[in-house]
């Protein structure tokens, strides 16, 4: 019956995809395991019970799946789907709405086998990706910082969820029941976790948050079956290790140096390198107790995901004193650079600078501001901005652009291989940074006071960092991520509650909807039964858009 | 009933805090019956960090929590049942005791000297009312050169309260203190500030020290004056909308995005227009301040503030 129903509903697009899948099946491509419709048609009934997500599937694009926080390992947030495209986006219509009755949704949902999984602090929901109906809801009250939550990781039938009290919960994706819970770090010391774990083969990579106390940052690799620790990489090196020379020798500063790992990183399967951004050093605004560059805080690091060993590092903000975490997505793409094909990594960093590196070697290629900044006097020989010492926080205040909220932040950027442009939601923001602590600095030891901000979407030429187009999105600080698609579309939101679809080449607005609130997550897309859906969160509500039938 | 009398009522802070916590976090269970350790307070403090992350209701909750804590501190009798927060008097006593008994090695503010920094100590973070700190004081740590100290239960509790208070001070350092000492801000030269005000700053184009700025330093707390000097929020922009017919509609700007402009006209009525059929001209009264942010130097900034502070 099910088979019949599916057959009658086959659209030309599905039929085409189906035949391509059959070809891939003949070639032995494992990706077919994920495609629900061909599964029904091609595989014995016993396989129907297999609904999980194989780690192998993360290596290949699959139209009906958004299997990681960023949609794939590259962090590009570019989807090859093009059913919804520049010529028909004006007819976009609502497929369904799901209201979570929660704090704002900041997570990018996963979509696997027709089910969406998304989060807020303490909460996980599974809902029907076609129709928006709830399947299950997991709620686990906890103490700790409830600032936001980014989403989940998935391995087989299991989901991985981080918590405000710094635990990692493994849930059964069928029904949301708990398989096991492990403690990542001691919440009494100020640790918590908000990030979406990243699954690489049999590693669940998990980071932590917390900078109001002076605690060291780290990144864990957890066994997806048992929850046991496979390796831990500390942001601060051990005394004597490379990087330790960038901390004072005669104090405990290096053991209390911060550098949280609170955003999901990216992965290159060919190089087998994991890329991660690290947060600000501690004490946050007071640098005098930690003279030196303070490696590997405010850095982009490349790690071996099997051993946790550092392969290379680049530091966007040496000796940061403004809370400019370098945790923004390290986006991976292969493209021409100075006439040669290169394997690149690009980050639009919270300090207002755009960086491009060779991701195999860490070689620095481009540094350029993507928005106005006043804190840097130039760029050093290694491509790092040089801070103006007079704009470090002071007892009498220093007027700095950007503010501690940053020239960008957790908002997902995107790279579109069709346009060759890197997109970032950028902010102009001034604040006065005060150093308030008079004794030994501990914790923040100061604070900045926001004055004025506005936001703009920017398209950057990755070869130079130059701004190709600018699209103003209003006063205040932007909160929405960006998605680009092969349909020649860029989805995001402005600061007044309008969902937007722009032409990624020109920034022309092709579609908009006043959705009545702020988008604080990243848009995502998938195709099921031949229909492409684009899902965006506004406040505590998910909106799924599709084309009219 | 005076505010003071209200504050003396032991039930008030409990009700205020519970109401604020419920109001702010009603979408999940969050009721603390005892001191939650740094993580609990961090939760509140971190909220203040990013406006986009939280919003005013959270700030208000933290404010209510602050008042609650302060009030609890005045009422030792209500303390244990609610939050285990150290009352001020006990902490004062603890400060003296700590300095006498422990300060030589751990520093008078507990941030470490010969001995380790206790503000960052995991044992202190886990301690409740001296239950972990007590045994360390009584037994010492002979392997690390710390001698045992014969202190009473009350003395140990007072020292523990002092150490918890120090940890809270570190956590609270992520916020600007409400009363910030003016002398720390007065690093500029008022005479130079006056020259900037009358000259390069361009301030006299809109302001006068005998007019709108008369007594401005009395009107605002120093930190507020400093922020307002650079960018005073709250002034509405004026807007003129020109319709295809040529008709012009003027008023105070209510809403502006890529698609819609809305204003309140002189008669007080709200009017909105689709931007594809209207030309929009906005006159922002803060444009000069916005431009000032880009060009004011650190020394002009502090000189100008020193000058404004003379306008009592």
Coordinates of N, CA and C in Angstrom, one line a residue, chain B residues 94-246:
Chain B
X94 N 34.3 38.0 57.9 CA 35.1 37.0 57.2 C 36.3 37.6 56.6
X95 N 36.1 38.8 56.0 CA 37.2 39.6 55.4 C 38.3 39.8 56.4
X96 N 38.0 40.2 57.5 CA 39.0 40.5 58.6 C 39.7 39.2 59.0
X97 N 38.9 38.2 59.2 CA 39.4 36.9 59.6 C 40.3 36.3 58.6
X98 N 39.9 36.4 57.3 CA 40.7 35.9 56.2 C 42.0 36.6 56.1
X99 N 42.0 37.9 56.2 CA 43.2 38.6 56.1 C 44.2 38.3 57.2
X100 N 43.7 38.1 58.4 CA 44.5 37.8 59.5 C 45.1 36.4 59.4
X101 N 44.2 35.4 59.1 CA 44.6 34.0 59.2 C 45.1 33.4 57.9
X102 N 44.7 34.0 56.7 CA 45.0 33.3 55.5 C 45.7 34.2 54.5
X103 N 45.5 35.5 54.7 CA 46.0 36.5 53.7 C 47.5 36.5 53.4
X104 N 48.2 36.1 54.4 CA 49.7 36.1 54.2 C 50.1 35.2 53.0
X105 N 49.4 34.1 52.9 CA 49.8 33.2 51.9 C 48.9 33.3 50.6
X106 N 47.6 33.6 50.9 CA 46.6 33.6 49.7 C 46.3 35.0 49.2
X107 N 47.0 36.0 49.8 CA 46.7 37.4 49.4 C 45.5 37.9 50.2
X108 N 45.6 39.2 50.5 CA 44.5 39.8 51.2 C 43.1 39.7 50.5
X109 N 43.1 39.6 49.2 CA 41.8 39.5 48.5 C 41.6 38.1 48.0
X110 N 42.4 37.1 48.4 CA 42.3 35.7 48.1 C 42.7 35.4 46.7
X111 N 43.3 36.3 46.0 CA 43.7 36.0 44.6 C 45.1 35.4 44.5
X112 N 45.6 35.0 45.6 CA 46.9 34.2 45.6 C 48.1 35.0 45.8
X113 N 49.1 34.4 46.5 CA 50.4 35.0 46.7 C 51.3 33.9 46.7
X114 N 51.9 33.5 47.9 CA 52.7 32.3 48.0 C 51.8 31.1 47.8
X115 N 50.6 31.2 48.3 CA 49.6 30.1 48.1 C 48.7 30.4 46.9
X116 N 47.9 29.4 46.6 CA 47.1 29.5 45.3 C 46.0 30.6 45.4
X117 N 45.5 31.0 44.3 CA 44.3 31.9 44.1 C 43.1 31.1 44.5
X118 N 42.4 31.5 45.6 CA 41.2 30.8 46.0 C 39.9 31.2 45.3
X119 N 40.0 32.4 44.6 CA 38.8 32.8 43.9 C 38.5 31.8 42.7
X120 N 39.6 31.2 42.2 CA 39.5 30.3 41.1 C 39.5 28.9 41.6
X121 N 39.4 28.6 42.9 CA 39.5 27.3 43.4 C 38.3 26.4 43.2
X122 N 38.4 25.3 42.6 CA 37.2 24.4 42.4 C 36.6 24.0 43.8
X123 N 37.5 23.8 44.8 CA 37.0 23.5 46.1 C 36.0 24.6 46.7
X124 N 36.4 25.8 46.5 CA 35.6 26.9 46.9 C 34.3 26.9 46.1
X125 N 34.4 26.7 44.8 CA 33.2 26.7 44.0 C 32.2 25.6 44.4
X126 N 32.7 24.5 45.0 CA 31.8 23.4 45.4 C 31.4 23.5 46.8
X127 N 32.1 24.4 47.6 CA 31.8 24.5 49.0 C 30.4 25.0 49.3
X128 N 29.7 24.5 50.3 CA 28.5 25.1 50.8 C 28.7 25.4 52.3
X129 N 28.7 26.7 52.6 CA 28.7 27.1 54.0 C 30.0 26.5 54.8
X130 N 31.0 26.3 54.1 CA 32.3 25.9 54.8 C 32.4 24.4 54.9
X131 N 31.5 23.6 54.2 CA 31.6 22.1 54.4 C 32.8 21.5 53.8
X132 N 33.4 22.2 52.8 CA 34.7 21.7 52.2 C 35.8 22.5 52.6
X133 N 35.6 23.8 52.8 CA 36.7 24.7 53.2 C 37.1 24.4 54.7
X134 N 36.1 24.1 55.5 CA 36.4 23.8 56.9 C 37.5 22.7 57.1
X135 N 37.3 21.6 56.6 CA 38.4 20.5 56.8 C 39.8 21.0 56.3
X136 N 39.8 21.7 55.2 CA 41.1 22.2 54.8 C 41.8 23.1 55.8
X137 N 41.0 24.0 56.3 CA 41.5 25.0 57.3 C 41.9 24.2 58.6
X138 N 41.1 23.3 59.0 CA 41.4 22.6 60.3 C 42.6 21.6 60.2
X139 N 42.6 20.9 59.0 CA 43.7 19.9 58.9 C 44.9 20.5 58.2
X140 N 44.8 21.6 57.5 CA 45.9 22.1 56.7 C 46.2 21.2 55.6
X141 N 47.2 21.6 54.8 CA 47.7 20.7 53.7 C 49.2 20.6 53.9
X142 N 49.6 19.7 54.8 CA 51.0 19.6 55.2 C 51.9 19.3 54.0
X143 N 51.3 18.6 53.0 CA 52.2 18.2 51.8 C 52.5 19.5 51.0
X144 N 51.6 20.5 51.1 CA 51.9 21.7 50.3 C 52.3 22.9 51.2
X145 N 52.6 22.6 52.5 CA 53.2 23.6 53.4 C 52.1 24.5 54.0
X146 N 50.8 24.0 54.0 CA 49.8 24.8 54.7 C 49.6 24.2 56.1
X147 N 49.7 25.1 57.1 CA 49.6 24.5 58.5 C 48.1 24.5 58.8
X148 N 47.7 23.6 59.8 CA 46.3 23.6 60.3 C 46.1 24.8 61.1
X149 N 44.8 25.3 61.1 CA 44.5 26.5 61.9 C 43.3 26.1 62.8
X150 N 43.4 26.5 64.0 CA 42.3 26.1 65.0 C 41.3 27.2 65.0
X151 N 40.3 27.1 64.1 CA 39.3 28.2 64.0 C 37.9 27.5 64.4
X152 N 37.0 28.3 64.9 CA 35.7 27.8 65.3 C 34.8 27.6 64.1
X153 N 33.7 26.9 64.3 CA 32.8 26.7 63.2 C 32.3 28.1 62.6
X154 N 32.0 29.0 63.5 CA 31.5 30.3 63.0 C 32.6 31.0 62.2
X155 N 33.8 30.9 62.7 CA 34.9 31.6 62.0 C 35.1 31.0 60.6
X156 N 35.0 29.7 60.5 CA 35.1 29.0 59.2 C 34.0 29.4 58.3
X157 N 32.8 29.5 58.8 CA 31.7 29.9 58.0 C 31.9 31.4 57.5
X158 N 32.4 32.2 58.4 CA 32.7 33.6 58.0 C 33.7 33.6 56.8
X159 N 34.8 32.8 57.0 CA 35.8 32.8 55.9 C 35.2 32.3 54.6
X160 N 34.4 31.2 54.7 CA 33.8 30.6 53.5 C 32.9 31.7 52.9
X161 N 32.1 32.5 53.7 CA 31.3 33.5 53.1 C 32.1 34.5 52.4
X162 N 33.2 34.9 53.0 CA 34.1 35.9 52.3 C 34.6 35.3 51.0
X163 N 35.0 34.1 50.9 CA 35.5 33.5 49.7 C 34.4 33.4 48.6
X164 N 33.2 33.0 49.0 CA 32.1 33.0 48.1 C 31.8 34.4 47.5
X165 N 31.9 35.3 48.4 CA 31.6 36.7 48.0 C 32.7 37.2 47.0
X166 N 33.9 36.8 47.2 CA 35.0 37.1 46.2 C 34.7 36.5 44.9
X167 N 34.2 35.2 44.9 CA 33.9 34.6 43.6 C 32.8 35.3 42.9
X168 N 31.8 35.8 43.7 CA 30.7 36.5 43.1 C 31.2 37.9 42.5
X169 N 32.1 38.5 43.2 CA 32.7 39.7 42.7 C 33.3 39.5 41.3
X170 N 34.0 38.4 41.2 CA 34.7 38.1 39.9 C 33.6 37.9 38.8
X171 N 32.5 37.2 39.2 CA 31.5 36.9 38.2 C 30.8 38.2 37.8
X172 N 30.5 39.0 38.9 CA 29.9 40.3 38.6 C 30.7 41.3 37.9
X173 N 32.0 41.0 37.7 CA 32.9 42.0 37.0 C 32.5 42.0 35.5
X174 N 31.6 41.1 35.1 CA 31.1 41.2 33.7 C 30.0 42.3 33.5
X175 N 29.7 43.0 34.6 CA 28.7 44.1 34.5 C 29.4 45.4 34.9
X176 N 28.9 46.5 34.4 CA 29.4 47.8 34.8 C 28.8 48.1 36.2
X177 N 29.6 48.5 37.1 CA 28.9 48.9 38.4 C 28.0 50.1 38.2
X178 N 26.9 50.1 39.0 CA 26.0 51.2 38.8 C 26.6 52.5 39.2
X179 N 27.4 52.5 40.3 CA 28.1 53.7 40.8 C 29.5 53.6 40.4
X180 N 29.9 54.2 39.3 CA 31.3 54.2 38.9 C 32.0 55.4 39.3
X181 N 33.2 55.3 39.9 CA 33.8 56.5 40.5 C 34.2 57.5 39.4
X182 N 33.7 58.8 39.5 CA 34.0 59.8 38.6 C 35.5 60.0 38.3
X183 N 36.2 59.9 39.4 CA 37.7 60.3 39.3 C 38.4 59.3 38.3
X184 N 37.9 58.1 38.2 CA 38.5 57.2 37.2 C 38.2 57.7 35.7
X185 N 37.1 58.4 35.6 CA 36.8 58.8 34.2 C 37.4 60.2 33.9
X186 N 37.8 60.9 34.9 CA 38.3 62.3 34.6 C 39.8 62.3 34.4
X187 N 40.2 61.8 33.2 CA 41.6 61.7 32.8 C 41.9 62.8 31.8
X188 N 40.9 63.5 31.3 CA 41.1 64.5 30.2 C 41.3 65.9 30.8
X189 N 41.5 66.8 29.8 CA 41.8 68.2 30.1 C 40.5 69.0 29.8
X190 N 39.9 69.6 30.8 CA 38.6 70.2 30.5 C 38.8 71.4 29.6
X191 N 39.9 72.1 29.7 CA 40.1 73.3 28.8 C 40.2 72.9 27.4
X192 N 41.0 71.8 27.2 CA 41.1 71.2 25.8 C 39.7 70.8 25.3
X193 N 39.0 70.2 26.3 CA 37.6 69.7 25.9 C 36.7 70.8 25.5
X194 N 36.9 72.0 26.1 CA 36.1 73.1 25.8 C 36.4 73.6 24.4
X195 N 37.7 73.6 24.1 CA 38.1 74.0 22.7 C 37.6 73.1 21.7
X196 N 37.6 71.8 22.0 CA 37.0 70.8 21.1 C 35.5 71.0 20.9
X197 N 34.8 71.3 22.0 CA 33.4 71.5 22.0 C 33.0 72.7 21.1
X198 N 33.8 73.8 21.2 CA 33.5 75.0 20.5 C 34.1 75.0 19.1
X199 N 35.1 74.0 18.9 CA 35.8 74.0 17.6 C 35.5 72.8 16.8
X200 N 36.6 71.9 16.8 CA 36.6 70.8 15.9 C 35.4 69.8 16.1
X201 N 35.0 69.7 17.4 CA 33.9 68.8 17.7 C 32.6 69.2 17.0
X202 N 32.4 70.4 16.7 CA 31.2 70.9 16.0 C 30.0 70.8 16.9
X203 N 30.2 70.7 18.2 CA 29.0 70.5 19.1 C 28.1 71.7 19.2
X204 N 28.7 72.9 19.0 CA 27.8 74.1 19.1 C 26.8 74.3 18.0
X205 N 27.0 73.5 17.0 CA 26.0 73.5 15.9 C 24.6 73.2 16.4
X206 N 24.5 72.4 17.4 CA 23.2 72.0 18.0 C 23.1 72.3 19.5
X207 N 24.2 72.4 20.2 CA 24.2 72.5 21.7 C 24.7 73.8 22.2
X208 N 24.2 74.1 23.4 CA 24.8 75.3 24.1 C 24.9 74.9 25.6
X209 N 26.0 75.4 26.2 CA 26.3 75.1 27.6 C 25.4 75.9 28.5
X210 N 24.8 77.0 28.0 CA 23.9 77.8 28.8 C 22.5 77.4 28.5
X211 N 22.3 76.6 27.4 CA 20.9 76.2 27.1 C 20.7 74.7 27.4
X212 N 20.6 73.9 26.4 CA 20.2 72.5 26.6 C 21.2 71.7 27.5
X213 N 22.5 72.2 27.5 CA 23.4 71.4 28.3 C 23.7 72.0 29.7
X214 N 22.9 73.1 30.0 CA 23.1 73.7 31.3 C 22.9 72.7 32.4
X215 N 23.9 72.5 33.3 CA 23.7 71.6 34.4 C 23.7 70.1 34.0
X216 N 24.2 69.8 32.8 CA 24.1 68.4 32.3 C 24.8 67.4 33.2
X217 N 25.9 67.9 33.9 CA 26.7 66.9 34.7 C 25.9 66.6 36.0
X218 N 24.9 67.4 36.4 CA 24.1 67.1 37.5 C 23.0 66.1 37.2
X219 N 22.7 66.2 35.9 CA 21.5 65.4 35.4 C 21.8 64.0 35.2
X220 N 23.0 63.6 34.8 CA 23.3 62.2 34.5 C 24.5 61.7 35.4
X221 N 24.4 60.4 35.7 CA 25.5 59.8 36.4 C 26.7 59.8 35.4
X222 N 27.9 59.8 35.9 CA 29.1 60.0 35.0 C 29.1 59.0 33.8
X223 N 28.9 57.7 34.1 CA 28.9 56.7 33.0 C 27.8 57.0 31.9
X224 N 26.7 57.4 32.4 CA 25.6 57.8 31.5 C 25.9 59.0 30.7
X225 N 26.5 60.0 31.3 CA 26.9 61.2 30.6 C 27.9 60.9 29.5
X226 N 28.8 60.0 29.9 CA 29.9 59.7 28.9 C 29.3 59.0 27.7
X227 N 28.3 58.1 27.9 CA 27.7 57.4 26.8 C 26.8 58.4 26.0
X228 N 26.1 59.2 26.7 CA 25.2 60.1 26.0 C 25.9 61.2 25.2
X229 N 27.1 61.6 25.8 CA 27.9 62.5 25.1 C 28.3 62.0 23.7
X230 N 28.6 60.7 23.6 CA 28.9 60.1 22.3 C 27.7 59.8 21.4
X231 N 26.7 59.2 22.1 CA 25.5 58.9 21.3 C 24.3 58.8 22.2
X232 N 23.5 60.0 22.2 CA 22.3 60.0 23.1 C 21.2 59.3 22.4
X233 N 20.8 58.2 22.8 CA 19.7 57.5 22.2 C 18.3 58.1 22.5
X234 N 17.4 57.8 21.7 CA 16.0 58.2 22.0 C 15.4 59.3 21.3
X235 N 16.1 59.9 20.4 CA 15.5 61.0 19.6 C 14.9 60.4 18.3
X236 N 13.7 60.8 18.0 CA 13.0 60.3 16.8 C 13.5 61.0 15.6
X237 N 13.6 60.2 14.5 CA 13.9 60.8 13.2 C 12.7 61.4 12.6
X238 N 12.9 62.5 11.8 CA 11.9 63.1 11.1 C 11.9 62.5 9.7
X239 N 10.7 62.3 9.0 CA 10.7 61.7 7.7 C 9.7 62.4 6.8
X240 N 10.1 62.5 5.6 CA 9.2 63.1 4.6 C 9.0 62.0 3.5
X241 N 7.7 61.7 3.3 CA 7.4 60.7 2.3 C 6.7 61.4 1.1
X242 N 7.2 61.2 -0.1 CA 6.7 61.8 -1.3 C 5.9 60.8 -2.1
X243 N 4.6 60.9 -2.3 CA 3.8 60.0 -3.0 C 3.9 60.2 -4.5
X244 N 3.5 59.2 -5.3 CA 3.5 59.4 -6.8 C 2.8 60.6 -7.2
X245 N 1.7 61.0 -6.5 CA 1.0 62.2 -6.9 C 1.7 63.5 -6.6
X246 N 2.9 63.4 -5.9 CA 3.6 64.6 -5.6 C 3.3 65.0 -4.1

